[in-house]
Amino acid sequence: MIMKYNEFLIRLSNPARRALEFQGIDSFEKLASLSKKELLSFHGVGPKSLPIVTECLNEQGLKLKD
């Protein structure tokens, strides 16, 4: 089953969700264009968000940039 981006956002904490929205990250493709370091640099996104992001991107056949 392919997850919709808004379903992914619901799985994140409110601060992480707001951080992605503030940065204009509104699709899995835009999210996949980030590295772990870039993602963690956003205020509100912490290490607990990484497994959720990674899992959801994997379900879409995507991954974070190296």
Short mmCIF file of N, CA and C in Angstrom, two decimals:
data_model
loop_
_atom_site.label_atom_id
_atom_site.label_comp_id
_atom_site.label_asym_id
_atom_site.label_seq_id
_atom_site.Cartn_x
_atom_site.Cartn_y
_atom_site.Cartn_z
N MET A 1 0.84 -1.19 0.00
CA MET A 1 0.00 0.00 0.00
C MET A 1 0.88 1.24 0.00
N ILE A 2 0.60 2.16 -0.88
CA ILE A 2 1.37 3.39 -0.94
C ILE A 2 0.72 4.43 -0.04
N MET A 3 1.53 4.98 0.84
CA MET A 3 1.07 5.96 1.81
C MET A 3 1.03 7.34 1.15
N LYS A 4 0.04 8.12 1.50
CA LYS A 4 -0.02 9.50 1.05
C LYS A 4 0.84 10.35 1.98
N TYR A 5 1.36 11.45 1.45
CA TYR A 5 2.27 12.29 2.24
C TYR A 5 1.60 12.80 3.52
N ASN A 6 0.33 13.18 3.44
CA ASN A 6 -0.34 13.69 4.65
C ASN A 6 -0.52 12.60 5.70
N GLU A 7 -0.61 11.33 5.29
CA GLU A 7 -0.67 10.23 6.25
C GLU A 7 0.68 10.07 6.95
N PHE A 8 1.75 10.30 6.21
CA PHE A 8 3.09 10.27 6.80
C PHE A 8 3.24 11.37 7.85
N LEU A 9 2.78 12.58 7.52
CA LEU A 9 2.92 13.70 8.45
C LEU A 9 2.25 13.43 9.79
N ILE A 10 1.14 12.73 9.77
CA ILE A 10 0.41 12.41 11.00
C ILE A 10 1.26 11.57 11.94
N ARG A 11 2.18 10.77 11.39
CA ARG A 11 3.03 9.90 12.21
C ARG A 11 4.15 10.66 12.92
N LEU A 12 4.44 11.87 12.46
CA LEU A 12 5.52 12.67 13.05
C LEU A 12 5.02 13.47 14.24
N SER A 13 5.95 13.90 15.07
CA SER A 13 5.60 14.81 16.17
C SER A 13 5.19 16.15 15.58
N ASN A 14 4.45 16.93 16.35
CA ASN A 14 4.03 18.25 15.88
C ASN A 14 5.22 19.13 15.52
N PRO A 15 6.28 19.21 16.35
CA PRO A 15 7.42 20.05 15.98
C PRO A 15 8.08 19.61 14.67
N ALA A 16 8.22 18.31 14.46
CA ALA A 16 8.83 17.81 13.23
C ALA A 16 7.95 18.13 12.02
N ARG A 17 6.66 17.96 12.18
CA ARG A 17 5.72 18.25 11.09
C ARG A 17 5.78 19.74 10.72
N ARG A 18 5.78 20.59 11.74
CA ARG A 18 5.86 22.04 11.48
C ARG A 18 7.18 22.41 10.81
N ALA A 19 8.26 21.77 11.22
CA ALA A 19 9.58 22.05 10.63
C ALA A 19 9.58 21.73 9.14
N LEU A 20 9.03 20.58 8.78
CA LEU A 20 8.98 20.22 7.36
C LEU A 20 8.10 21.18 6.58
N GLU A 21 6.96 21.54 7.15
CA GLU A 21 6.07 22.48 6.48
C GLU A 21 6.74 23.84 6.31
N PHE A 22 7.45 24.31 7.34
CA PHE A 22 8.15 25.59 7.29
C PHE A 22 9.22 25.60 6.20
N GLN A 23 9.88 24.46 6.01
CA GLN A 23 10.93 24.34 5.01
C GLN A 23 10.38 24.07 3.60
N GLY A 24 9.07 23.96 3.47
CA GLY A 24 8.46 23.73 2.16
C GLY A 24 8.55 22.29 1.68
N ILE A 25 8.81 21.37 2.60
CA ILE A 25 8.89 19.95 2.25
C ILE A 25 7.46 19.41 2.25
N ASP A 26 6.90 19.25 1.05
CA ASP A 26 5.49 18.86 0.94
C ASP A 26 5.27 17.61 0.09
N SER A 27 6.35 16.84 -0.09
CA SER A 27 6.22 15.59 -0.84
C SER A 27 7.34 14.65 -0.43
N PHE A 28 7.14 13.36 -0.71
CA PHE A 28 8.19 12.39 -0.43
C PHE A 28 9.44 12.67 -1.26
N GLU A 29 9.25 13.15 -2.49
CA GLU A 29 10.38 13.44 -3.36
C GLU A 29 11.25 14.56 -2.77
N LYS A 30 10.62 15.61 -2.27
CA LYS A 30 11.37 16.69 -1.64
C LYS A 30 12.06 16.20 -0.37
N LEU A 31 11.39 15.36 0.38
CA LEU A 31 11.97 14.81 1.60
C LEU A 31 13.20 13.96 1.25
N ALA A 32 13.10 13.17 0.19
CA ALA A 32 14.20 12.30 -0.22
C ALA A 32 15.39 13.08 -0.77
N SER A 33 15.18 14.35 -1.09
CA SER A 33 16.29 15.17 -1.60
C SER A 33 17.20 15.66 -0.48
N LEU A 34 16.81 15.38 0.77
CA LEU A 34 17.58 15.81 1.94
C LEU A 34 18.49 14.70 2.43
N SER A 35 19.59 15.09 3.06
CA SER A 35 20.44 14.13 3.76
C SER A 35 19.97 14.06 5.21
N LYS A 36 20.44 13.05 5.94
CA LYS A 36 20.10 12.96 7.36
C LYS A 36 20.56 14.21 8.09
N LYS A 37 21.76 14.67 7.76
CA LYS A 37 22.31 15.86 8.41
C LYS A 37 21.43 17.08 8.15
N GLU A 38 20.99 17.25 6.91
CA GLU A 38 20.11 18.38 6.58
C GLU A 38 18.79 18.27 7.33
N LEU A 39 18.22 17.08 7.35
CA LEU A 39 16.94 16.87 8.03
C LEU A 39 17.06 17.18 9.51
N LEU A 40 18.11 16.69 10.14
CA LEU A 40 18.30 16.91 11.58
C LEU A 40 18.64 18.36 11.91
N SER A 41 19.05 19.13 10.91
CA SER A 41 19.37 20.54 11.16
C SER A 41 18.11 21.39 11.31
N PHE A 42 16.96 20.87 10.90
CA PHE A 42 15.71 21.62 11.04
C PHE A 42 15.28 21.63 12.50
N HIS A 43 15.01 22.82 13.01
CA HIS A 43 14.54 22.94 14.39
C HIS A 43 13.21 22.20 14.51
N GLY A 44 13.16 21.24 15.43
CA GLY A 44 11.95 20.45 15.64
C GLY A 44 12.07 19.02 15.16
N VAL A 45 13.09 18.75 14.34
CA VAL A 45 13.31 17.39 13.84
C VAL A 45 14.46 16.78 14.63
N GLY A 46 14.18 15.69 15.32
CA GLY A 46 15.21 15.04 16.13
C GLY A 46 15.42 13.60 15.72
N PRO A 47 16.30 12.91 16.45
CA PRO A 47 16.64 11.53 16.12
C PRO A 47 15.45 10.57 16.13
N LYS A 48 14.42 10.87 16.90
CA LYS A 48 13.24 9.99 16.94
C LYS A 48 12.45 10.05 15.63
N SER A 49 12.62 11.12 14.88
CA SER A 49 11.92 11.25 13.60
C SER A 49 12.56 10.43 12.49
N LEU A 50 13.87 10.19 12.59
CA LEU A 50 14.59 9.51 11.51
C LEU A 50 14.04 8.13 11.16
N PRO A 51 13.76 7.25 12.13
CA PRO A 51 13.21 5.94 11.76
C PRO A 51 11.86 6.04 11.05
N ILE A 52 11.04 6.99 11.45
CA ILE A 52 9.74 7.18 10.80
C ILE A 52 9.94 7.64 9.37
N VAL A 53 10.82 8.63 9.19
CA VAL A 53 11.10 9.15 7.85
C VAL A 53 11.67 8.04 6.97
N THR A 54 12.66 7.32 7.48
CA THR A 54 13.31 6.26 6.71
C THR A 54 12.32 5.18 6.30
N GLU A 55 11.50 4.74 7.24
CA GLU A 55 10.51 3.69 6.96
C GLU A 55 9.51 4.15 5.90
N CYS A 56 9.01 5.35 6.05
CA CYS A 56 8.01 5.85 5.10
C CYS A 56 8.61 6.06 3.71
N LEU A 57 9.83 6.57 3.65
CA LEU A 57 10.49 6.71 2.35
C LEU A 57 10.73 5.35 1.71
N ASN A 58 11.16 4.37 2.51
CA ASN A 58 11.38 3.02 1.98
C ASN A 58 10.11 2.44 1.38
N GLU A 59 8.97 2.70 2.03
CA GLU A 59 7.69 2.22 1.51
C GLU A 59 7.36 2.84 0.16
N GLN A 60 7.94 4.01 -0.12
CA GLN A 60 7.71 4.70 -1.39
C GLN A 60 8.79 4.36 -2.42
N GLY A 61 9.76 3.53 -2.02
CA GLY A 61 10.87 3.20 -2.91
C GLY A 61 11.91 4.30 -2.96
N LEU A 62 11.96 5.12 -1.92
CA LEU A 62 12.89 6.25 -1.85
C LEU A 62 13.77 6.13 -0.63
N LYS A 63 14.81 6.97 -0.57
CA LYS A 63 15.64 7.04 0.63
C LYS A 63 16.24 8.43 0.72
N LEU A 64 16.73 8.77 1.91
CA LEU A 64 17.38 10.06 2.09
C LEU A 64 18.66 10.10 1.28
N LYS A 65 19.03 11.31 0.87
CA LYS A 65 20.26 11.51 0.10
C LYS A 65 21.46 11.14 0.96
N ASP A 66 22.49 10.59 0.35
CA ASP A 66 23.71 10.23 1.08
C ASP A 66 24.54 11.45 1.41
#
